[in-house]
Amino acid sequence: MEWDALLLSRLQFAFTIGFHIIFPAFTIGLASFLAVLEGLWLFTKKPIFKNLYLFWVKIFALSFGMGVVSGVVMSYQFGTNWSLFSSITGSVIGPLLAYEVLTAFFLEASFLGIMLFGWKRVGPGLHFFSTCAVAIGTLISAFWILAANSWMQTPQGWTWADDDTMIATNFIDVIFNPSLPSRFAHMVLAAYLTTAMVVAGASAFALLKNRALPESRMALRMAILMMAIVAPMQIVVGHESGVVAHEHQPAKVAAMEGWWQTQTQQPTILFAWPDEAAERNHFEFGLPGLGSWVVAGDANAEVQGLDAFAPEDRPPVWIVFWSFRIMVAMGLAMVTLGLWGAAAWALKRLDAATWYHRALVLAAPSGFVAVLTGWITAEVGRQPYVVYGVLRTADAVSPVSAASVATSLIFFMVVYAIVFSAGALYILRLIAKGPESDEPPPQSKQPPGTPLGAAIEEAP
Amino acid sequence: MMIELSMIWAILIAVAVFLYVALDGFDLGVGILFPFAKDARERDQMQAAIAPVWDGNETWLVLGGGGLFAAFPKAYAALMPALYAPIILMLLALIFRGVAFEFRHHGRGLGAKWWTIAFSAGSMVAAIAQGFVLGGFIQGVALENGQFAGGPLDWLTPFSLLVAASLVAGYALLGATWLVFKTQGELFERARAWVKQLALFTALAMGAVSLATLGVDPRVTERWGLTMTSVDWPTFIKLAPLPILAAVICYLLWRGADQRRHFAPYLYAVGLFLIGYLGLAFSLWPYIVPFAMTPADAAAADNALSLMLWGAIPMLPIILGYTAYVYWIFRAKVDNDAAYH
């Protein structure tokens, strides 16, 4: 492995997007949660929903801020580090990203101002509208990003132009490419689950500490409802996404599953240690035939293994294999916790189930882990291509020096380490404090004009 | 006559970049002026003057960059690697500035102090980096077959340093005029004094950059009808209104601050930027990558440009509409007494 501009740029992109994706994954779900809370508050007039809203909106403000700044980085890296990718694919996916800015970014950024600072200046209806606008903006944004990313996974509706760049032959085909529906649904559900796990963990923590009991009980129930419904749905959607991937990106699925040989009766491998040099698995333990049955609906179907692809066309197997397994494990844990919570709720034992509460605190980051490992599975599984089967990552990188990229990578690592550990600290501090059950006093110690100060002082 | 799609997009992106400069410029300016505030209370008021709108303002930068990628992928691919270092520097600075907005009020003791400094330093460095980007852009970049073929520090020249210093002065001016508009009492008086000083700085800086730009490429001097030894009066006369107007606006700005006008100084400052921007556009016309690519050379395929235009035609007025509405909601001056609690 040579530490050239290509490898360093890949590391830089992986690093910056790995940090970035955590925040949208969280804020997409949290924005919807806030919209529901504010809607319930407007409708029922119960202060419990207001208290929850005012608590979670602080955490939202912090997360959204970090999401915005790390997102601005992403929008410029296409040019700084992947300029050949930009010039080759610009005519095809450029419009998708432009539509994201036009339809989502401005909406989110503008109405966020009203959401955080507008308590005294607009009526409750308009404030609620602003929260909804932000929530819808996050979903629209996810749609366009997933459309562009899915096109890179399953490109269609394009052709080569005379100057060796790509042009679209049909933008409907480009946008609604084969993997978009399942990948978009998978991502949105993942975002909702990520938020549900954090809300459940934070509420369980507050219950264990006997803090803000009515609010924490309510938030816990809302999170469990989300987990119990969405986690099983996610398994189904994830499976669908895998089927589409199998159809269009067989090498990726073979790496995910650890299939080296093309054969009938492909197993579902529960554990193995893939060895890329020897082109086989060590310590393999699997269920024969189940793999074929899952992807083809027939245990005797012949399914391609990695041997169907030249070694230089295969993704790195070890990373894809393990990240996929961690993601699935997190998903199964969420299903279990959702059902456990629903059962405890049905038996009216939810509020006293301290072991369950402890498990939820432990599982609070599981959504983030699942999103990250899922993203790694999808993106590393696409290698060695940046546009699957068409454009190699090596042919997409900018003509910049390795030294430039190495320097910027080090700076990114230092800055992100400072900024995001501080952010995580502040969020954890807020969560540890928990929601307030009482109306906060009008004389806040917070300085004026800050999100917290404004929200608490001016809330009706 | 049909205007070419690529030209429409060049104008739209130029407008987006200008809106970014006019709007986020005052946000950055407020950060640059942070160290000159009297105390923590004043800094809180300064931050409150931009808090509800800065996020939307920064989005114009994403539209400018994203728009360049989408509409002119070849220009994007040529410029971004050439300006690699200043762009990364700008991004890192914007990270600090952006999170410090929130973090300032979560940190305790040293933490709060650190984020206050990070906000100010982030704003300052972002402005400097944007100056490097602008300077490097005006100089032009070394290309081979449409790809960057120069060194990592090509952008770093006395010219780009001058542009960076000027942009800091200009942003600080925008920030000061915005504070005049949004504050009252002691801070208002202080901001007025800043406006007067910075108007002078900015005028000198604009003059220096204008003269230096003439030296960047013979085509620029030709456009203005100027050489070292002679002046082509008929050509120069046509463009002379720009520098004259700039001088008039500087005077109005100075007088506006003197007469305790509230909103006018900001508008004059934006006018000053607009004149500088137009002057630059005339100097570099018709290039999108100076002296190498025109919009038509760098444009994406026509179907991409027209698809985006169909989105931009309804969306841009809507965006401008709700942006204006948010500004209208937060039109009041920052509360002066709130900090006394």
mmCIF file with all atom_site columns, N, CA and C in Angstrom, chain A residues 204-231:
data_model
loop_
_atom_site.group_PDB
_atom_site.id
_atom_site.type_symbol
_atom_site.label_atom_id
_atom_site.label_alt_id
_atom_site.label_comp_id
_atom_site.label_asym_id
_atom_site.label_entity_id
_atom_site.label_seq_id
_atom_site.pdbx_PDB_ins_code
_atom_site.Cartn_x
_atom_site.Cartn_y
_atom_site.Cartn_z
_atom_site.occupancy
_atom_site.B_iso_or_equiv
_atom_site.pdbx_formal_charge
_atom_site.auth_seq_id
_atom_site.auth_comp_id
_atom_site.auth_asym_id
_atom_site.auth_atom_id
_atom_site.pdbx_PDB_model_num
ATOM 1  N N  . ALA A 1 204 ? -33.964 6.576  29.914 1.00 0.00 ? 204 ALA A N  1
ATOM 2  C CA . ALA A 1 204 ? -33.712 5.499  30.873 1.00 0.00 ? 204 ALA A CA 1
ATOM 3  C C  . ALA A 1 204 ? -32.715 5.956  31.925 1.00 0.00 ? 204 ALA A C  1
ATOM 4  N N  . PHE A 1 205 ? -31.707 6.715  31.475 1.00 0.00 ? 205 PHE A N  1
ATOM 5  C CA . PHE A 1 205 ? -30.723 7.232  32.417 1.00 0.00 ? 205 PHE A CA 1
ATOM 6  C C  . PHE A 1 205 ? -31.385 8.152  33.440 1.00 0.00 ? 205 PHE A C  1
ATOM 7  N N  . ALA A 1 206 ? -32.266 9.040  32.951 1.00 0.00 ? 206 ALA A N  1
ATOM 8  C CA . ALA A 1 206 ? -32.964 9.961  33.852 1.00 0.00 ? 206 ALA A CA 1
ATOM 9  C C  . ALA A 1 206 ? -33.840 9.178  34.831 1.00 0.00 ? 206 ALA A C  1
ATOM 10 N N  . LEU A 1 207 ? -34.498 8.123  34.346 1.00 0.00 ? 207 LEU A N  1
ATOM 11 C CA . LEU A 1 207 ? -35.348 7.311  35.230 1.00 0.00 ? 207 LEU A CA 1
ATOM 12 C C  . LEU A 1 207 ? -34.503 6.625  36.299 1.00 0.00 ? 207 LEU A C  1
ATOM 13 N N  . LEU A 1 208 ? -33.344 6.109  35.895 1.00 0.00 ? 208 LEU A N  1
ATOM 14 C CA . LEU A 1 208 ? -32.460 5.458  36.868 1.00 0.00 ? 208 LEU A CA 1
ATOM 15 C C  . LEU A 1 208 ? -32.018 6.449  37.941 1.00 0.00 ? 208 LEU A C  1
ATOM 16 N N  . LYS A 1 209 ? -31.904 7.726  37.554 1.00 0.00 ? 209 LYS A N  1
ATOM 17 C CA . LYS A 1 209 ? -31.473 8.761  38.508 1.00 0.00 ? 209 LYS A CA 1
ATOM 18 C C  . LYS A 1 209 ? -32.672 9.459  39.153 1.00 0.00 ? 209 LYS A C  1
ATOM 19 N N  . ASN A 1 210 ? -33.880 8.978  38.864 1.00 0.00 ? 210 ASN A N  1
ATOM 20 C CA . ASN A 1 210 ? -35.091 9.595  39.420 1.00 0.00 ? 210 ASN A CA 1
ATOM 21 C C  . ASN A 1 210 ? -35.262 11.061 39.054 1.00 0.00 ? 210 ASN A C  1
ATOM 22 N N  . ARG A 1 211 ? -34.954 11.387 37.809 1.00 0.00 ? 211 ARG A N  1
ATOM 23 C CA . ARG A 1 211 ? -35.071 12.785 37.393 1.00 0.00 ? 211 ARG A CA 1
ATOM 24 C C  . ARG A 1 211 ? -36.220 12.949 36.406 1.00 0.00 ? 211 ARG A C  1
ATOM 25 N N  . ALA A 1 212 ? -36.910 14.083 36.514 1.00 0.00 ? 212 ALA A N  1
ATOM 26 C CA . ALA A 1 212 ? -37.951 14.468 35.547 1.00 0.00 ? 212 ALA A CA 1
ATOM 27 C C  . ALA A 1 212 ? -38.805 13.274 35.170 1.00 0.00 ? 212 ALA A C  1
ATOM 28 N N  . LEU A 1 213 ? -39.394 12.633 36.168 1.00 0.00 ? 213 LEU A N  1
ATOM 29 C CA . LEU A 1 213 ? -40.035 11.338 35.913 1.00 0.00 ? 213 LEU A CA 1
ATOM 30 C C  . LEU A 1 213 ? -41.141 11.366 34.860 1.00 0.00 ? 213 LEU A C  1
ATOM 31 N N  . PRO A 1 214 ? -42.112 12.301 34.921 1.00 0.00 ? 214 PRO A N  1
ATOM 32 C CA . PRO A 1 214 ? -43.175 12.239 33.905 1.00 0.00 ? 214 PRO A CA 1
ATOM 33 C C  . PRO A 1 214 ? -42.616 12.398 32.494 1.00 0.00 ? 214 PRO A C  1
ATOM 34 N N  . GLU A 1 215 ? -41.688 13.350 32.335 1.00 0.00 ? 215 GLU A N  1
ATOM 35 C CA . GLU A 1 215 ? -41.126 13.578 31.006 1.00 0.00 ? 215 GLU A CA 1
ATOM 36 C C  . GLU A 1 215 ? -40.340 12.359 30.531 1.00 0.00 ? 215 GLU A C  1
ATOM 37 N N  . SER A 1 216 ? -39.509 11.822 31.435 1.00 0.00 ? 216 SER A N  1
ATOM 38 C CA . SER A 1 216 ? -38.670 10.697 31.024 1.00 0.00 ? 216 SER A CA 1
ATOM 39 C C  . SER A 1 216 ? -39.517 9.476  30.685 1.00 0.00 ? 216 SER A C  1
ATOM 40 N N  . ARG A 1 217 ? -40.580 9.262  31.455 1.00 0.00 ? 217 ARG A N  1
ATOM 41 C CA . ARG A 1 217 ? -41.457 8.118  31.147 1.00 0.00 ? 217 ARG A CA 1
ATOM 42 C C  . ARG A 1 217 ? -42.107 8.291  29.790 1.00 0.00 ? 217 ARG A C  1
ATOM 43 N N  . MET A 1 218 ? -42.592 9.498  29.523 1.00 0.00 ? 218 MET A N  1
ATOM 44 C CA . MET A 1 218 ? -43.236 9.748  28.230 1.00 0.00 ? 218 MET A CA 1
ATOM 45 C C  . MET A 1 218 ? -42.255 9.545  27.078 1.00 0.00 ? 218 MET A C  1
ATOM 46 N N  . ALA A 1 219 ? -41.050 10.142 27.203 1.00 0.00 ? 219 ALA A N  1
ATOM 47 C CA . ALA A 1 219 ? -40.067 10.036 26.120 1.00 0.00 ? 219 ALA A CA 1
ATOM 48 C C  . ALA A 1 219 ? -39.648 8.581  25.920 1.00 0.00 ? 219 ALA A C  1
ATOM 49 N N  . LEU A 1 220 ? -39.524 7.843  27.031 1.00 0.00 ? 220 LEU A N  1
ATOM 50 C CA . LEU A 1 220 ? -39.153 6.437  26.920 1.00 0.00 ? 220 LEU A CA 1
ATOM 51 C C  . LEU A 1 220 ? -40.207 5.676  26.125 1.00 0.00 ? 220 LEU A C  1
ATOM 52 N N  . ARG A 1 221 ? -41.486 5.954  26.408 1.00 0.00 ? 221 ARG A N  1
ATOM 53 C CA . ARG A 1 221 ? -42.546 5.250  25.688 1.00 0.00 ? 221 ARG A CA 1
ATOM 54 C C  . ARG A 1 221 ? -42.540 5.600  24.205 1.00 0.00 ? 221 ARG A C  1
ATOM 55 N N  . MET A 1 222 ? -42.326 6.882  23.925 1.00 0.00 ? 222 MET A N  1
ATOM 56 C CA . MET A 1 222 ? -42.289 7.279  22.506 1.00 0.00 ? 222 MET A CA 1
ATOM 57 C C  . MET A 1 222 ? -41.137 6.572  21.794 1.00 0.00 ? 222 MET A C  1
ATOM 58 N N  . ALA A 1 223 ? -39.986 6.486  22.467 1.00 0.00 ? 223 ALA A N  1
ATOM 59 C CA . ALA A 1 223 ? -38.827 5.842  21.841 1.00 0.00 ? 223 ALA A CA 1
ATOM 60 C C  . ALA A 1 223 ? -39.072 4.344  21.645 1.00 0.00 ? 223 ALA A C  1
ATOM 61 N N  . ILE A 1 224 ? -39.698 3.725  22.637 1.00 0.00 ? 224 ILE A N  1
ATOM 62 C CA . ILE A 1 224 ? -39.955 2.283  22.514 1.00 0.00 ? 224 ILE A CA 1
ATOM 63 C C  . ILE A 1 224 ? -40.931 2.002  21.386 1.00 0.00 ? 224 ILE A C  1
ATOM 64 N N  . LEU A 1 225 ? -41.940 2.872  21.279 1.00 0.00 ? 225 LEU A N  1
ATOM 65 C CA . LEU A 1 225 ? -42.898 2.712  20.181 1.00 0.00 ? 225 LEU A CA 1
ATOM 66 C C  . LEU A 1 225 ? -42.157 2.741  18.847 1.00 0.00 ? 225 LEU A C  1
ATOM 67 N N  . MET A 1 226 ? -41.268 3.710  18.730 1.00 0.00 ? 226 MET A N  1
ATOM 68 C CA . MET A 1 226 ? -40.488 3.835  17.496 1.00 0.00 ? 226 MET A CA 1
ATOM 69 C C  . MET A 1 226 ? -39.623 2.597  17.274 1.00 0.00 ? 226 MET A C  1
ATOM 70 N N  . MET A 1 227 ? -38.911 2.157  18.313 1.00 0.00 ? 227 MET A N  1
ATOM 71 C CA . MET A 1 227 ? -38.040 0.987  18.180 1.00 0.00 ? 227 MET A CA 1
ATOM 72 C C  . MET A 1 227 ? -38.832 -0.253 17.798 1.00 0.00 ? 227 MET A C  1
ATOM 73 N N  . ALA A 1 228 ? -39.932 -0.483 18.506 1.00 0.00 ? 228 ALA A N  1
ATOM 74 C CA . ALA A 1 228 ? -40.678 -1.722 18.304 1.00 0.00 ? 228 ALA A CA 1
ATOM 75 C C  . ALA A 1 228 ? -41.265 -1.783 16.902 1.00 0.00 ? 228 ALA A C  1
ATOM 76 N N  . ILE A 1 229 ? -41.633 -0.621 16.343 1.00 0.00 ? 229 ILE A N  1
ATOM 77 C CA . ILE A 1 229 ? -42.201 -0.630 14.995 1.00 0.00 ? 229 ILE A CA 1
ATOM 78 C C  . ILE A 1 229 ? -41.112 -0.593 13.937 1.00 0.00 ? 229 ILE A C  1
ATOM 79 N N  . VAL A 1 230 ? -40.133 0.303  14.135 1.00 0.00 ? 230 VAL A N  1
ATOM 80 C CA . VAL A 1 230 ? -39.182 0.572  13.056 1.00 0.00 ? 230 VAL A CA 1
ATOM 81 C C  . VAL A 1 230 ? -38.064 -0.476 12.976 1.00 0.00 ? 230 VAL A C  1
ATOM 82 N N  . ALA A 1 231 ? -37.599 -0.989 14.115 1.00 0.00 ? 231 ALA A N  1
ATOM 83 C CA . ALA A 1 231 ? -36.483 -1.939 14.044 1.00 0.00 ? 231 ALA A CA 1
ATOM 84 C C  . ALA A 1 231 ? -36.824 -3.182 13.207 1.00 0.00 ? 231 ALA A C  1
#
